[in-house]
Amino acid sequence: MNTVVYFLLLLVSGNVLGREKPPHIIFIVVDDLGWNDVGYNNPVFKTPTIDRLAGSGVKLLNYYVASHCLPSRNMLMTGRHAIQLGIQHDDYGFHPRSLPLNETTIAEPLKHVGYSTHIVGKWHCGFYSDNCLPHNRGFDTFFGFVGAGIDHYTHSDHFNHMHNLRKNDDCIAKKYIGKYSTTIFANEGKDIINAHDQNKPLFLYLSFSAVHAPLEVPSSYLKQYESTIHDEDRRTYAAMTSCVDEAIANITEALEEKNMLKNSIIVFTSDNGGALVNSAGNNWPLRGGKHTSWEGGVRAIGFVYGDLLPRHSRGTENTGLMHITDWFPTLITLAGGNPHVGKKLYGVDQWNMITGKDKSGRDDVLITLQEDYKAGAHYRTGIYKNNAFDITTHAAIKMGKWKLLTGPIGGPSDWVKPQEINSDHRIIEDPDFDATRIVRLYNIEDDPTETTDLSEINQHIVIEMLAKLHNFSKQSLPAQSRIYPRADFDGMGECISPWV
Ligand SMILES: *[C@@H]1O[C@H](CO)[C@@H](O)[C@H](O)[C@H]1NC(C)=O
Ligand SMILES: *[C@@H]1O[C@H](CO)[C@@H](O)[C@H](O)[C@H]1NC(C)=O
Ligand SMILES: *[C@@H]1O[C@H](CO)[C@@H](O)[C@H](O)[C@H]1NC(C)=O
């Protein structure tokens, strides 16, 4: 390459004129946090730190994730879509399945350009063998748990009575019994920051087990809700959220004390919408919740904070379309690394969108496509019954302002007001809801709460979107199937551990 051209490339990539050093990246995931469950969307919730960081950063208002944890977390880790990974399902379920071992995690390219890489909290990308674990997949250290969720005090697994808290290969559960998960993970995050050599860039993936069920919290966090939230579950959930907020305050303070904050980018995201069933999350005014492809299930809380954001972008609300896979190329490029890992990414670099310099790098988002989750064949009726795309398939796609949903929805289709609103009609059913109609089209720009199905009067749009889904279905890997035998728990020792 001609040296002038090379120099120009360096200029545009920001490595010469921009910063001296790559930023520290603090990536925070809050599990099952609902749209209506942060202070800036719901003033009853007390989350002053989240509100402050979001308010002086960039709020992402058109940001999509999967409707449940597993695909979201594996997409986040790789920049690849769940359909490219075969991870469309709900959980690995103690079968020998994982994020395929030939995939590259976000920690690997970051490590390659000199980052210290640490994961604290929930992994959920597989654990049947040692080489599935994060400290063997690009992370220097792993402090946390391998599965979908834990009890916040005993740290026993969500699906199993066994302990699930480890440091790298060691079960450390006994030492922490009775201590609250959010505090444990915040303290560990702080310790990592305190021990970090500031001259080296840090990648800290801090993935809380809150505010996922079970609903448990130290009582001190409940007091602030005594007069505002009477429902006990909802009050506990709100208090769990406030505890996470305090944890983030502590992390931010630790960064400040180490003089690292000014060179940090903090990303905050939920992995899916609030869980309305068996939990007390809330997505009002959005429709539906976790496990559904309604906006309440897949439109997530997300923001970016940091002094590295150009001044004009701070304090903005960004309506550019973004997807959870976009973090991978965005952050790796920002770090001066190479996101081209030899596989086709679904994510696109959105730094110019986030900083207000350009529009979104994407026109559409495939929200979900689950070939193995279909409505009965007898539902394949009506004007789209002969479409090349099988409309009985559970799928959702957004293109511009339009969103198309096909097949089963995945869960309740109601609008649910939060318990703190006194109302005789907290759960609002759709009077026009017809379970046999399996093609639904909404104009999300005009109708973000998905009240009015426009599929019949916009057939050309439906057909265009079905063609897009058909294209995606041709690229889709089958969801990883259950592989037997299941885990051998007896051989694991105290903690849930690899067994192969
Ligand atoms: C990567 O691993 C997956 C799952 O084990 C496998 O299906 C796929 O063929 C592998 N791809 C390559 C390119 O080796
Ligand atoms: C935040 O730090 C304070 C002071 O060290 C501590 O008392 C509190 O438990 C921490 N909160 C969390 C959630 O870690
Ligand atoms: C589907 O894919 C084909 C080939 O990749 C492409 O030519 C076509 O434009 C795509 N159609 C849509 C609707 O994206």
Short mmCIF file of N, CA, C and O in Angstrom, two decimals, residues 321-390:
data_model
loop_
_atom_site.label_atom_id
_atom_site.label_comp_id
_atom_site.label_asym_id
_atom_site.label_seq_id
_atom_site.Cartn_x
_atom_site.Cartn_y
_atom_site.Cartn_z
N LEU A 321 -31.46 2.25 14.21
CA LEU A 321 -31.72 0.83 14.43
C LEU A 321 -30.43 0.11 14.80
O LEU A 321 -29.42 0.23 14.11
N MET A 322 -30.47 -0.61 15.90
CA MET A 322 -29.27 -1.32 16.37
C MET A 322 -29.66 -2.70 16.87
O MET A 322 -30.77 -2.93 17.35
N HIS A 323 -28.72 -3.64 16.76
CA HIS A 323 -28.95 -5.01 17.20
C HIS A 323 -27.83 -5.45 18.14
O HIS A 323 -26.70 -4.96 18.03
N ILE A 324 -28.13 -6.37 19.00
CA ILE A 324 -27.14 -6.81 20.01
C ILE A 324 -25.85 -7.35 19.37
O ILE A 324 -24.78 -7.24 19.95
N THR A 325 -25.93 -7.89 18.16
CA THR A 325 -24.70 -8.36 17.48
C THR A 325 -23.79 -7.21 17.09
O THR A 325 -22.62 -7.42 16.78
N ASP A 326 -24.32 -5.98 17.07
CA ASP A 326 -23.52 -4.84 16.61
C ASP A 326 -22.40 -4.47 17.58
O ASP A 326 -21.41 -3.83 17.19
N TRP A 327 -22.52 -4.86 18.84
CA TRP A 327 -21.46 -4.51 19.80
C TRP A 327 -20.13 -5.10 19.40
O TRP A 327 -19.07 -4.49 19.60
N PHE A 328 -20.16 -6.30 18.86
CA PHE A 328 -18.91 -7.01 18.55
C PHE A 328 -18.04 -6.19 17.59
O PHE A 328 -16.93 -5.78 17.95
N PRO A 329 -18.51 -5.87 16.36
CA PRO A 329 -17.65 -5.06 15.48
C PRO A 329 -17.46 -3.64 15.99
O PRO A 329 -16.37 -3.05 15.81
N THR A 330 -18.47 -3.08 16.66
CA THR A 330 -18.37 -1.69 17.12
C THR A 330 -17.23 -1.56 18.15
O THR A 330 -16.36 -0.70 18.03
N LEU A 331 -17.26 -2.43 19.14
CA LEU A 331 -16.29 -2.29 20.23
C LEU A 331 -14.90 -2.75 19.82
O LEU A 331 -13.89 -2.14 20.20
N ILE A 332 -14.83 -3.80 19.03
CA ILE A 332 -13.50 -4.28 18.61
C ILE A 332 -12.82 -3.23 17.72
O ILE A 332 -11.64 -2.94 17.87
N THR A 333 -13.59 -2.62 16.83
CA THR A 333 -13.02 -1.59 15.98
C THR A 333 -12.59 -0.38 16.81
O THR A 333 -11.50 0.16 16.62
N LEU A 334 -13.44 -0.01 17.74
CA LEU A 334 -13.11 1.12 18.62
C LEU A 334 -11.81 0.86 19.39
O LEU A 334 -11.02 1.76 19.66
N ALA A 335 -11.60 -0.39 19.73
CA ALA A 335 -10.41 -0.79 20.49
C ALA A 335 -9.17 -0.90 19.60
O ALA A 335 -8.09 -1.18 20.10
N GLY A 336 -9.34 -0.71 18.30
CA GLY A 336 -8.20 -0.85 17.39
C GLY A 336 -7.94 -2.29 17.01
O GLY A 336 -6.88 -2.62 16.47
N GLY A 337 -8.91 -3.17 17.27
CA GLY A 337 -8.74 -4.58 16.92
C GLY A 337 -9.37 -4.90 15.58
O GLY A 337 -9.92 -4.02 14.90
N ASN A 338 -9.30 -6.16 15.23
CA ASN A 338 -9.82 -6.60 13.94
C ASN A 338 -11.05 -7.49 14.15
O ASN A 338 -10.93 -8.61 14.64
N PRO A 339 -12.24 -6.97 13.78
CA PRO A 339 -13.45 -7.77 14.01
C PRO A 339 -13.67 -8.84 12.95
O PRO A 339 -14.60 -9.64 13.07
N HIS A 340 -12.82 -8.85 11.91
CA HIS A 340 -13.04 -9.84 10.84
C HIS A 340 -12.40 -11.15 11.24
O HIS A 340 -11.20 -11.35 11.11
N VAL A 341 -13.22 -12.03 11.77
CA VAL A 341 -12.69 -13.22 12.41
C VAL A 341 -12.81 -14.44 11.50
O VAL A 341 -12.72 -15.57 11.95
N GLY A 342 -13.03 -14.19 10.21
CA GLY A 342 -13.06 -15.30 9.27
C GLY A 342 -14.44 -15.91 9.11
O GLY A 342 -14.61 -16.92 8.44
N LYS A 343 -15.43 -15.30 9.74
CA LYS A 343 -16.81 -15.76 9.59
C LYS A 343 -17.66 -14.55 9.31
O LYS A 343 -17.34 -13.45 9.74
N LYS A 344 -18.75 -14.76 8.62
CA LYS A 344 -19.62 -13.64 8.28
C LYS A 344 -20.34 -13.15 9.53
O LYS A 344 -21.07 -13.91 10.18
N LEU A 345 -20.11 -11.90 9.88
CA LEU A 345 -20.79 -11.33 11.04
C LEU A 345 -22.19 -10.89 10.65
O LEU A 345 -22.43 -10.48 9.51
N TYR A 346 -23.10 -10.94 11.59
CA TYR A 346 -24.38 -10.30 11.39
C TYR A 346 -24.32 -8.85 11.90
O TYR A 346 -24.98 -7.96 11.40
N GLY A 347 -23.50 -8.61 12.90
CA GLY A 347 -23.37 -7.28 13.49
C GLY A 347 -22.67 -6.32 12.55
O GLY A 347 -21.86 -6.72 11.72
N VAL A 348 -23.01 -5.03 12.69
CA VAL A 348 -22.32 -3.99 11.93
C VAL A 348 -21.78 -2.94 12.90
O VAL A 348 -22.32 -2.75 13.99
N ASP A 349 -20.70 -2.30 12.49
CA ASP A 349 -20.07 -1.28 13.33
C ASP A 349 -21.00 -0.06 13.41
O ASP A 349 -21.31 0.54 12.39
N GLN A 350 -21.44 0.28 14.59
CA GLN A 350 -22.41 1.37 14.76
C GLN A 350 -21.82 2.58 15.47
O GLN A 350 -22.57 3.44 15.95
N TRP A 351 -20.50 2.67 15.55
CA TRP A 351 -19.93 3.79 16.31
C TRP A 351 -20.35 5.14 15.71
O TRP A 351 -20.65 6.08 16.43
N ASN A 352 -20.37 5.23 14.39
CA ASN A 352 -20.78 6.50 13.76
C ASN A 352 -22.24 6.83 14.03
O ASN A 352 -22.61 7.99 14.10
N MET A 353 -23.05 5.81 14.17
CA MET A 353 -24.45 6.07 14.53
C MET A 353 -24.55 6.53 15.98
O MET A 353 -25.17 7.54 16.29
N ILE A 354 -23.85 5.81 16.86
CA ILE A 354 -23.92 6.13 18.29
C ILE A 354 -23.43 7.55 18.54
O ILE A 354 -23.97 8.28 19.35
N THR A 355 -22.40 7.95 17.81
CA THR A 355 -21.82 9.28 18.03
C THR A 355 -22.51 10.35 17.18
O THR A 355 -22.06 11.49 17.12
N GLY A 356 -23.58 9.98 16.51
CA GLY A 356 -24.38 10.96 15.79
C GLY A 356 -23.76 11.45 14.49
O GLY A 356 -24.18 12.44 13.92
N LYS A 357 -22.74 10.73 14.00
CA LYS A 357 -22.08 11.18 12.78
C LYS A 357 -22.75 10.63 11.54
O LYS A 357 -22.54 11.12 10.44
N ASP A 358 -23.53 9.57 11.71
CA ASP A 358 -24.09 8.92 10.53
C ASP A 358 -25.38 8.21 10.96
O ASP A 358 -25.65 8.05 12.15
N LYS A 359 -26.12 7.76 9.94
CA LYS A 359 -27.31 6.99 10.27
C LYS A 359 -26.90 5.56 10.61
O LYS A 359 -25.73 5.20 10.50
N SER A 360 -27.87 4.75 10.98
CA SER A 360 -27.57 3.37 11.35
C SER A 360 -26.94 2.63 10.17
O SER A 360 -27.28 2.88 9.01
N GLY A 361 -26.05 1.72 10.49
CA GLY A 361 -25.44 0.88 9.46
C GLY A 361 -26.35 -0.25 9.01
O GLY A 361 -25.94 -1.09 8.22
N ARG A 362 -27.56 -0.29 9.49
CA ARG A 362 -28.47 -1.37 9.07
C ARG A 362 -29.86 -0.83 8.77
O ARG A 362 -30.32 0.12 9.38
N ASP A 363 -30.53 -1.48 7.79
CA ASP A 363 -31.90 -1.12 7.43
C ASP A 363 -32.89 -2.07 8.08
O ASP A 363 -34.08 -1.80 8.15
N ASP A 364 -32.39 -3.23 8.49
CA ASP A 364 -33.31 -4.21 9.04
C ASP A 364 -32.63 -5.02 10.14
O ASP A 364 -31.41 -5.04 10.25
N VAL A 365 -33.47 -5.65 10.93
CA VAL A 365 -33.00 -6.54 11.99
C VAL A 365 -33.84 -7.81 11.96
O VAL A 365 -35.07 -7.74 12.01
N LEU A 366 -33.17 -8.93 11.85
CA LEU A 366 -33.87 -10.20 12.03
C LEU A 366 -33.96 -10.42 13.54
O LEU A 366 -32.95 -10.63 14.21
N ILE A 367 -35.17 -10.36 14.07
CA ILE A 367 -35.32 -10.46 15.52
C ILE A 367 -35.29 -11.91 15.96
O ILE A 367 -34.58 -12.28 16.88
N THR A 368 -36.05 -12.74 15.27
CA THR A 368 -35.96 -14.16 15.58
C THR A 368 -36.42 -14.98 14.38
O THR A 368 -37.19 -14.51 13.54
N LEU A 369 -35.90 -16.19 14.31
CA LEU A 369 -36.32 -17.13 13.25
C LEU A 369 -36.04 -18.52 13.80
O LEU A 369 -34.90 -18.94 13.94
N GLN A 370 -37.11 -19.20 14.19
CA GLN A 370 -36.95 -20.51 14.81
C GLN A 370 -37.70 -21.55 13.99
O GLN A 370 -38.91 -21.73 14.15
N GLU A 371 -36.94 -22.21 13.13
CA GLU A 371 -37.55 -23.19 12.22
C GLU A 371 -38.18 -24.36 12.97
O GLU A 371 -39.07 -25.02 12.46
N ASP A 372 -37.69 -24.62 14.18
CA ASP A 372 -38.22 -25.77 14.91
C ASP A 372 -39.33 -25.37 15.88
O ASP A 372 -39.69 -26.13 16.78
N TYR A 373 -39.86 -24.16 15.70
CA TYR A 373 -40.96 -23.72 16.56
C TYR A 373 -42.04 -23.18 15.63
O TYR A 373 -41.94 -22.08 15.11
N LYS A 374 -43.05 -24.02 15.40
CA LYS A 374 -44.06 -23.66 14.41
C LYS A 374 -45.47 -23.81 14.97
O LYS A 374 -45.71 -24.64 15.85
N ALA A 375 -46.37 -23.03 14.43
CA ALA A 375 -47.79 -23.25 14.69
C ALA A 375 -48.20 -24.46 13.86
O ALA A 375 -47.54 -24.81 12.88
N GLY A 376 -49.28 -25.11 14.26
CA GLY A 376 -49.74 -26.29 13.52
C GLY A 376 -49.96 -25.97 12.04
O GLY A 376 -50.31 -24.84 11.67
N ALA A 377 -49.75 -26.99 11.18
CA ALA A 377 -49.83 -26.78 9.73
C ALA A 377 -51.20 -26.25 9.30
O ALA A 377 -51.31 -25.52 8.31
N HIS A 378 -52.25 -26.59 10.09
CA HIS A 378 -53.60 -26.12 9.70
C HIS A 378 -53.74 -24.60 9.81
O HIS A 378 -54.69 -24.03 9.32
N TYR A 379 -52.75 -23.95 10.47
CA TYR A 379 -52.77 -22.49 10.52
C TYR A 379 -52.29 -21.85 9.21
O TYR A 379 -52.39 -20.66 9.03
N ARG A 380 -51.75 -22.69 8.35
CA ARG A 380 -51.19 -22.14 7.11
C ARG A 380 -52.33 -21.87 6.12
O ARG A 380 -52.54 -22.61 5.17
N THR A 381 -53.05 -20.80 6.38
CA THR A 381 -54.21 -20.46 5.55
C THR A 381 -54.10 -18.98 5.19
O THR A 381 -53.16 -18.31 5.59
N GLY A 382 -55.07 -18.51 4.44
CA GLY A 382 -55.13 -17.08 4.13
C GLY A 382 -54.24 -16.71 2.96
O GLY A 382 -53.67 -17.58 2.29
N ILE A 383 -54.09 -15.39 2.74
CA ILE A 383 -53.44 -14.93 1.52
C ILE A 383 -51.96 -15.28 1.41
O ILE A 383 -51.41 -15.27 0.33
N TYR A 384 -51.31 -15.56 2.54
CA TYR A 384 -49.87 -15.84 2.47
C TYR A 384 -49.55 -17.33 2.57
O TYR A 384 -48.42 -17.73 2.78
N LYS A 385 -50.59 -18.15 2.43
CA LYS A 385 -50.38 -19.58 2.70
C LYS A 385 -49.43 -20.24 1.72
O LYS A 385 -48.77 -21.21 2.07
N ASN A 386 -49.32 -19.70 0.51
CA ASN A 386 -48.43 -20.32 -0.48
C ASN A 386 -47.09 -19.62 -0.60
O ASN A 386 -46.32 -19.89 -1.52
N ASN A 387 -46.82 -18.70 0.31
CA ASN A 387 -45.54 -18.00 0.25
C ASN A 387 -44.39 -18.99 0.43
O ASN A 387 -44.52 -19.99 1.14
N ALA A 388 -43.25 -18.68 -0.21
CA ALA A 388 -42.08 -19.55 -0.08
C ALA A 388 -41.65 -19.68 1.38
O ALA A 388 -41.12 -20.71 1.80
N PHE A 389 -41.88 -18.63 2.15
CA PHE A 389 -41.57 -18.71 3.58
C PHE A 389 -42.77 -19.32 4.31
O PHE A 389 -43.90 -18.87 4.13
N ASP A 390 -42.50 -20.30 5.14
CA ASP A 390 -43.58 -20.98 5.87
C ASP A 390 -44.05 -20.07 7.01
O ASP A 390 -43.35 -19.92 8.03
#
